[in-house]
XYZ file of C-alpha atoms in Angstrom:
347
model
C -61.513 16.113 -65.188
C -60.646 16.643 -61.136
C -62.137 15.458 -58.921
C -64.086 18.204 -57.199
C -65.946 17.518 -54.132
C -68.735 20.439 -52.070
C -67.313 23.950 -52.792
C -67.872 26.471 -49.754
C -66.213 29.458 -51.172
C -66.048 32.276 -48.320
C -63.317 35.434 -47.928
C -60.900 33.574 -45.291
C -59.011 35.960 -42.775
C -55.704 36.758 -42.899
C -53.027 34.593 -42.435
C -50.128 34.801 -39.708
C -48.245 38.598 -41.052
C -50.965 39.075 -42.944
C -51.500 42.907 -43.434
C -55.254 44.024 -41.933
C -55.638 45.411 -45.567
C -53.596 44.047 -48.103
C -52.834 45.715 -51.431
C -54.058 44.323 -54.607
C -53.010 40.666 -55.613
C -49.902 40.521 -57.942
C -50.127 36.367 -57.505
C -52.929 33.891 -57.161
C -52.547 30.069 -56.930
C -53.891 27.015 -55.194
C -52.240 25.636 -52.217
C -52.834 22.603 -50.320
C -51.753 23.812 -47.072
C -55.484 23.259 -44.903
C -55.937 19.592 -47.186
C -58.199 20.978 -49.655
C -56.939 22.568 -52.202
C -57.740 26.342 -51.708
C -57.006 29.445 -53.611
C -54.873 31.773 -52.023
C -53.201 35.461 -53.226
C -50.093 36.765 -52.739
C -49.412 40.747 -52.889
C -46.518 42.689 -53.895
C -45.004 43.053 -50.397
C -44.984 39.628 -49.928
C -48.243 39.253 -47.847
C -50.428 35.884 -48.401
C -54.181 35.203 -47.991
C -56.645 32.305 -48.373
C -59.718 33.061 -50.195
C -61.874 30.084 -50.091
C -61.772 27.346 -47.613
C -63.778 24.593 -46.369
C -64.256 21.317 -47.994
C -63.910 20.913 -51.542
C -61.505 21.563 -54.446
C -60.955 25.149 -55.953
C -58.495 25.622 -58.990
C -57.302 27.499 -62.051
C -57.256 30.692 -60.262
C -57.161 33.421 -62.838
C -56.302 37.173 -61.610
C -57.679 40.161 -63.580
C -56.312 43.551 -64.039
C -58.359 44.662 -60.531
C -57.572 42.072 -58.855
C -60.803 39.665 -58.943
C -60.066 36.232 -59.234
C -62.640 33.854 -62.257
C -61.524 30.043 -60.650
C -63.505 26.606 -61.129
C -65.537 24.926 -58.443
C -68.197 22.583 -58.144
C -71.737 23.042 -58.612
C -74.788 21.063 -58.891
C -72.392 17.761 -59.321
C -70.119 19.639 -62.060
C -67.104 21.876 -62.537
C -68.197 25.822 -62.908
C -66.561 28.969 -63.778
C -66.932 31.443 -60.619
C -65.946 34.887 -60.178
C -65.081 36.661 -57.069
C -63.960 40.039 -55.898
C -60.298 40.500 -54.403
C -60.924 39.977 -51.025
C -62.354 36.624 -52.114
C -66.471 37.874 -51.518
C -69.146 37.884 -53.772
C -68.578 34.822 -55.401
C -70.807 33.798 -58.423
C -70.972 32.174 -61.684
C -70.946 34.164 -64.875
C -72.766 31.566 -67.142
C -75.978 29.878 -66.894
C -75.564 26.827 -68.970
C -75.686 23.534 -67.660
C -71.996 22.501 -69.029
C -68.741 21.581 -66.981
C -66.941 24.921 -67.309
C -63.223 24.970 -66.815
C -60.070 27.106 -67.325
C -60.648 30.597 -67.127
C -58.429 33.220 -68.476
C -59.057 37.197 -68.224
C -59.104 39.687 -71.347
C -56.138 42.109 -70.122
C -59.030 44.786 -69.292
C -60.340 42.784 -67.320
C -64.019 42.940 -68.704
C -64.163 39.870 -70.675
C -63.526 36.405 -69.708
C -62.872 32.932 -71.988
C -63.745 29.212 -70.318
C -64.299 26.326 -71.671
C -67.429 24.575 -71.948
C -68.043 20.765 -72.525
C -71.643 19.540 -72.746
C -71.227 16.577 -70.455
C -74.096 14.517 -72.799
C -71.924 14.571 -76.237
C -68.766 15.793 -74.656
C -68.468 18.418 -77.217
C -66.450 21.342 -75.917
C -66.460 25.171 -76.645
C -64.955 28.463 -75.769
C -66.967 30.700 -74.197
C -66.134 34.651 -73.769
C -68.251 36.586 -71.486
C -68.565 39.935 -71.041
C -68.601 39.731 -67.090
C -70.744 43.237 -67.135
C -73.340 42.884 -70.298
C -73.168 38.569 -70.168
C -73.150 38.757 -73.573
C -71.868 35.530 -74.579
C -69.778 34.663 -78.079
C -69.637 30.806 -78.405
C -66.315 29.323 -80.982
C -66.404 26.035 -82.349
C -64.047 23.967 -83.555
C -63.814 21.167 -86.209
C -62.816 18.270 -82.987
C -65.138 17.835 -79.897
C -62.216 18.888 -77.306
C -60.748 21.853 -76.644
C -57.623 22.870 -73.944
C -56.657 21.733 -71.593
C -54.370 24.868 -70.804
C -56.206 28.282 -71.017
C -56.955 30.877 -74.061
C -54.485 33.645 -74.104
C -54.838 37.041 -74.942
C -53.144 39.642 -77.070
C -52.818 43.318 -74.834
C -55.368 45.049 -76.692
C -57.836 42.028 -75.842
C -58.584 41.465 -79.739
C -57.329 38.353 -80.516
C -57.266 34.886 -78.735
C -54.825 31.724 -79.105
C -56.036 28.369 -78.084
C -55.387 24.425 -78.481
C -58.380 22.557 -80.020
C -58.830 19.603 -81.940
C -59.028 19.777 -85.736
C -60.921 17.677 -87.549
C -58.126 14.333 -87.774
C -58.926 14.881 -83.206
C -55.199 15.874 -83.335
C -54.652 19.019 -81.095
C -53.704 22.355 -83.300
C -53.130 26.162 -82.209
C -56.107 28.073 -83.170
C -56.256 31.956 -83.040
C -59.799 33.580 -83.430
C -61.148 37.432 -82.786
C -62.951 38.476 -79.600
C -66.089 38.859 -81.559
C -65.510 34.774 -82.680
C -64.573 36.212 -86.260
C -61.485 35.010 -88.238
C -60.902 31.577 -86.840
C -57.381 30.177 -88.375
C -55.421 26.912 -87.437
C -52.026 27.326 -87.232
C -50.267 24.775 -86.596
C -50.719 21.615 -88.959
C -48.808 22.389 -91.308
C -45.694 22.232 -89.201
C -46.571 19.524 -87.376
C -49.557 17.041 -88.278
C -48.515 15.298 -85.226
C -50.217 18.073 -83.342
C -49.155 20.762 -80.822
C -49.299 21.478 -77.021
C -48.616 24.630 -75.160
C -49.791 27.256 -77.668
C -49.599 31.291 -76.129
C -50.207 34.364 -77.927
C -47.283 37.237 -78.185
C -48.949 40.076 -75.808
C -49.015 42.004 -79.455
C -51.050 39.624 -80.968
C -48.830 38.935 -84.100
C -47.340 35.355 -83.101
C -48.053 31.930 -81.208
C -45.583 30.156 -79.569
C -46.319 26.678 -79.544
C -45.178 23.306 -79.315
C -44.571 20.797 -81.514
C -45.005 16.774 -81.349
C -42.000 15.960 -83.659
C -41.352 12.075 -82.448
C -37.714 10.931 -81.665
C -38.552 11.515 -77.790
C -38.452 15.330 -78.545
C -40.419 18.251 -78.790
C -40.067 21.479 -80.354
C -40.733 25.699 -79.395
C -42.317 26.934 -82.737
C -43.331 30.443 -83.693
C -45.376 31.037 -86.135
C -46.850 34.226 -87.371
C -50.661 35.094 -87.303
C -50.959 36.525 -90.880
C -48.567 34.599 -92.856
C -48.675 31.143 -91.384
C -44.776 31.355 -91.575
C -43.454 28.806 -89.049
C -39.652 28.841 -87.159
C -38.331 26.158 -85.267
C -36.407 27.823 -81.861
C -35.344 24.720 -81.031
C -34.591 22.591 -84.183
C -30.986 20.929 -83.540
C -31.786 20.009 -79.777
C -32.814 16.747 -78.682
C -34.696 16.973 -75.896
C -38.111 18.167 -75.008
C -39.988 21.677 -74.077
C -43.151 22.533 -72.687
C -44.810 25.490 -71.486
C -43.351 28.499 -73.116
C -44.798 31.819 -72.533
C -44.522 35.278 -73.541
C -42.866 38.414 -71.764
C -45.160 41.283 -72.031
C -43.160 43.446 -74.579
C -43.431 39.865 -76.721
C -39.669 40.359 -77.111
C -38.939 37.346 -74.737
C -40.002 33.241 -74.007
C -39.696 31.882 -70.994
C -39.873 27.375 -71.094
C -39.164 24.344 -69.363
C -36.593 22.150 -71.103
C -35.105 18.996 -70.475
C -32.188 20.201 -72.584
C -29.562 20.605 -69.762
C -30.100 17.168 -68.239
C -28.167 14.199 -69.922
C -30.818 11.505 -69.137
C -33.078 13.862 -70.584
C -35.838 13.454 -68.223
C -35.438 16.734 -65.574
C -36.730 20.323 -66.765
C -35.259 23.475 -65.912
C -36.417 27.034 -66.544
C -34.903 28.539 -69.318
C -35.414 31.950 -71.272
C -34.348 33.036 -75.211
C -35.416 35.962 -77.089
C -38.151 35.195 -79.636
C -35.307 34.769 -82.648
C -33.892 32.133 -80.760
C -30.993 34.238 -79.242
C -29.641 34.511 -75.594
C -30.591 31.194 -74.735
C -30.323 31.009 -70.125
C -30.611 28.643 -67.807
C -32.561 30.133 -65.197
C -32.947 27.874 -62.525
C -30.480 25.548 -62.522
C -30.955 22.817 -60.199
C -30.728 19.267 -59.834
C -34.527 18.731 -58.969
C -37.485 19.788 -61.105
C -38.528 23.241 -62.095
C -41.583 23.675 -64.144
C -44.251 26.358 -64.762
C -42.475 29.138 -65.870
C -44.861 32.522 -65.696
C -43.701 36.440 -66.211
C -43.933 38.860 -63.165
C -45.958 41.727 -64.016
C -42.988 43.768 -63.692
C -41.145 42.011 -66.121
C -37.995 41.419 -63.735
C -38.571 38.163 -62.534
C -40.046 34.220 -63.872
C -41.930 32.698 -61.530
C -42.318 28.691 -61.285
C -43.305 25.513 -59.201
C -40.483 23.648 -58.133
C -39.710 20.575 -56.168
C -36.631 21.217 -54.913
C -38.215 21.236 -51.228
C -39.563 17.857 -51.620
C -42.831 19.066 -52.216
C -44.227 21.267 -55.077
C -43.523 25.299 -54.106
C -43.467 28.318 -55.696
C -40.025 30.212 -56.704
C -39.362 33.541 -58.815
C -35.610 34.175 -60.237
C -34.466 37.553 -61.071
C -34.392 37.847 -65.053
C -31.088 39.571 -64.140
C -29.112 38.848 -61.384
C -30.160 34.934 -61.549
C -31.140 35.296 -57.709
C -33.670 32.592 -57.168
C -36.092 32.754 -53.631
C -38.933 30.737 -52.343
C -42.177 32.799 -52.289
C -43.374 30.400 -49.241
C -42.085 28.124 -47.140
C -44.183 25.002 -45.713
C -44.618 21.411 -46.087
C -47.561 21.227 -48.268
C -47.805 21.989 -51.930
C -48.598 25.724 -54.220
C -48.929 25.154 -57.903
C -51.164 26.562 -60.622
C -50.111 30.217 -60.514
C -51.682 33.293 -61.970
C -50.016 36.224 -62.316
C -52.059 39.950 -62.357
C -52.077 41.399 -65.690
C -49.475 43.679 -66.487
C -52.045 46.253 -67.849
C -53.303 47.134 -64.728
C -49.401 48.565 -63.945
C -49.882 50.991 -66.551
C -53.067 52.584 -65.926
């Protein structure tokens, strides 16, 4: 659990450059710049803004398609699930329950959220989904008493969700279930009774990525299919282990930290492969730590925490050309990165 002290969540102005009205966020993330961790927003010409400040410790930013931003704070001595508008205003809780509420993550429409919810007594953990508008509230249970730590994802068409939860043996397994809490399936046992970690939805909703606990100081990027159960091993003659892989949004595409490239086997770069396994890349390349790796909304470029700088900062690599930038430079740390939907591009 973090350690979060007194929120005071206010819009902040803008920062040095900082346009007077600044288009819709395509990046939100925390950043330790004023000592507290705060959550700032980045737009599309480059433009940065705090949105909370104060004392106190604000995380898991999560952007919708509009722009609001659901992130965790503290409130009456626990961890809640906030919403706020763009400009970082209005804040306010979507849930009335007296659980510690964390990791937020945005149906692509931007009308339903999913948090989870652990009643601090039992420390039994749900998922929650909201409907920010109606609150109607659909609670999913699981066979274990935890649930996360990383947050739901969502198929495009907001149908389907993929999460980690504990099955009944309290090993962590990839669970899928409907928006309406119907058609709950584990599916990742089977594979791997060790358990998994990482576990993201394809944007179509037909696969989970995932990763599997195989022992031998390795771990493997698994896709299985939703329907069939059918599991394939991406990654099945390397030694070396992979975390956080995560889905382009024409599902076509994985983008993963590996410690595959480093002989000691202990430094992760970004990589990227197709979903059959094919056109395998080393994206960043670089003899210090990169981590995180998260699809731009436009497709063209990965973004990821690095700490190349000597502290942790955020990067982005063209997809294409390989050209790698820092998004900002300072002496602090940015981390935890959301990026804005891609739906909201299309409309």
């Amino acid at each position: 659990m973090l350690p979060f002290a007194a929120p005071m969540v206010r819009a902040a102005g803008p920062t040095a450059g900082m346009a007077a009205t600044p288009s819709l966020a395509s990046l939100a993330y925390v950043s330790l710049r004023s000592g507290d961790p705060q959550i700032w927003v980045r737009d599309s010409q480059g433009h940065e803004q705090a949105l909370t400040s104060g004392r106190g410790v604000y995380a898991q930013p999560a952007l919708s398609a509009d722009g609001r931003i659901a992130f965790v704070a503290r409130e009456a001595g626990r961890p809640v699930v906030q919403v706020m508008s763009a400009d970082g205003s209005g804040p306010q809780r979507v849930s009335t329950g007296a659980d510690a509420e964390m990791a937020p993550s945005w149906a692509p429409d931007g009308r339903t959220l999913a948090f989870y919810a652990m009643d601090l007594s039992s420390g039994t953990t749900v998922l929650r989904i909201v409907d920010v508008q109606s609150r109607a509230v659909t609670t999913i249970k699981v066979p274990g008493k935890s649930m996360g730590p990383a947050a739901a994802s969502w198929s495009a068409d907001g149908k389907r969700l993929c999460f980690l939860a504990q099955d009944e043996k309290a090993r962590n397994q990839a669970f899928v279930v409907q928006q309406d809490g119907s058609g709950l399936k584990e599916l990742s046992s089977k594979f791997a009774p060790r358990g998994a970690a990482w576990a993201e939805l394809s944007p179509d909703g037909t696969k989970v990525v995932w990763v599997a606990d195989l022992r031998e100081k390795r771990s493997h990027l698994i896709i299985t299919e939703v329907e069939s159960g059918k599991s394939v091993d991406l990654t099945a003659d390397v030694l070396a282990s992979h975390e956080s892989p995560r889905w382009s949004a024409d599902s076509q595409y994985i983008a993963f930290s590996s410690t595959r490239d480093d002989p000691d086997g202990a430094r992760t770069d970004v990589f990227s492969m197709k979903s059959d396994g094919s056109e395998l890349r080393n994206l960043s390349q670089h003899p210090s730590e990169d981590f995180d790796p998260k699809w731009s909304s436009d497709g063209r470029h990965v973004i990821f925490v690095s700490l190349r700088s000597g502290t942790s900062l955020l990067y982005q690599v063209n997809v294409q050309s390989g050209k790698t930038e820092v998004l900002a430079q300072h002496a602090s740390h940015d981390m935890d990165h959301s990026v804005r939907p891609v739906a909201m591009l299309a409309r």
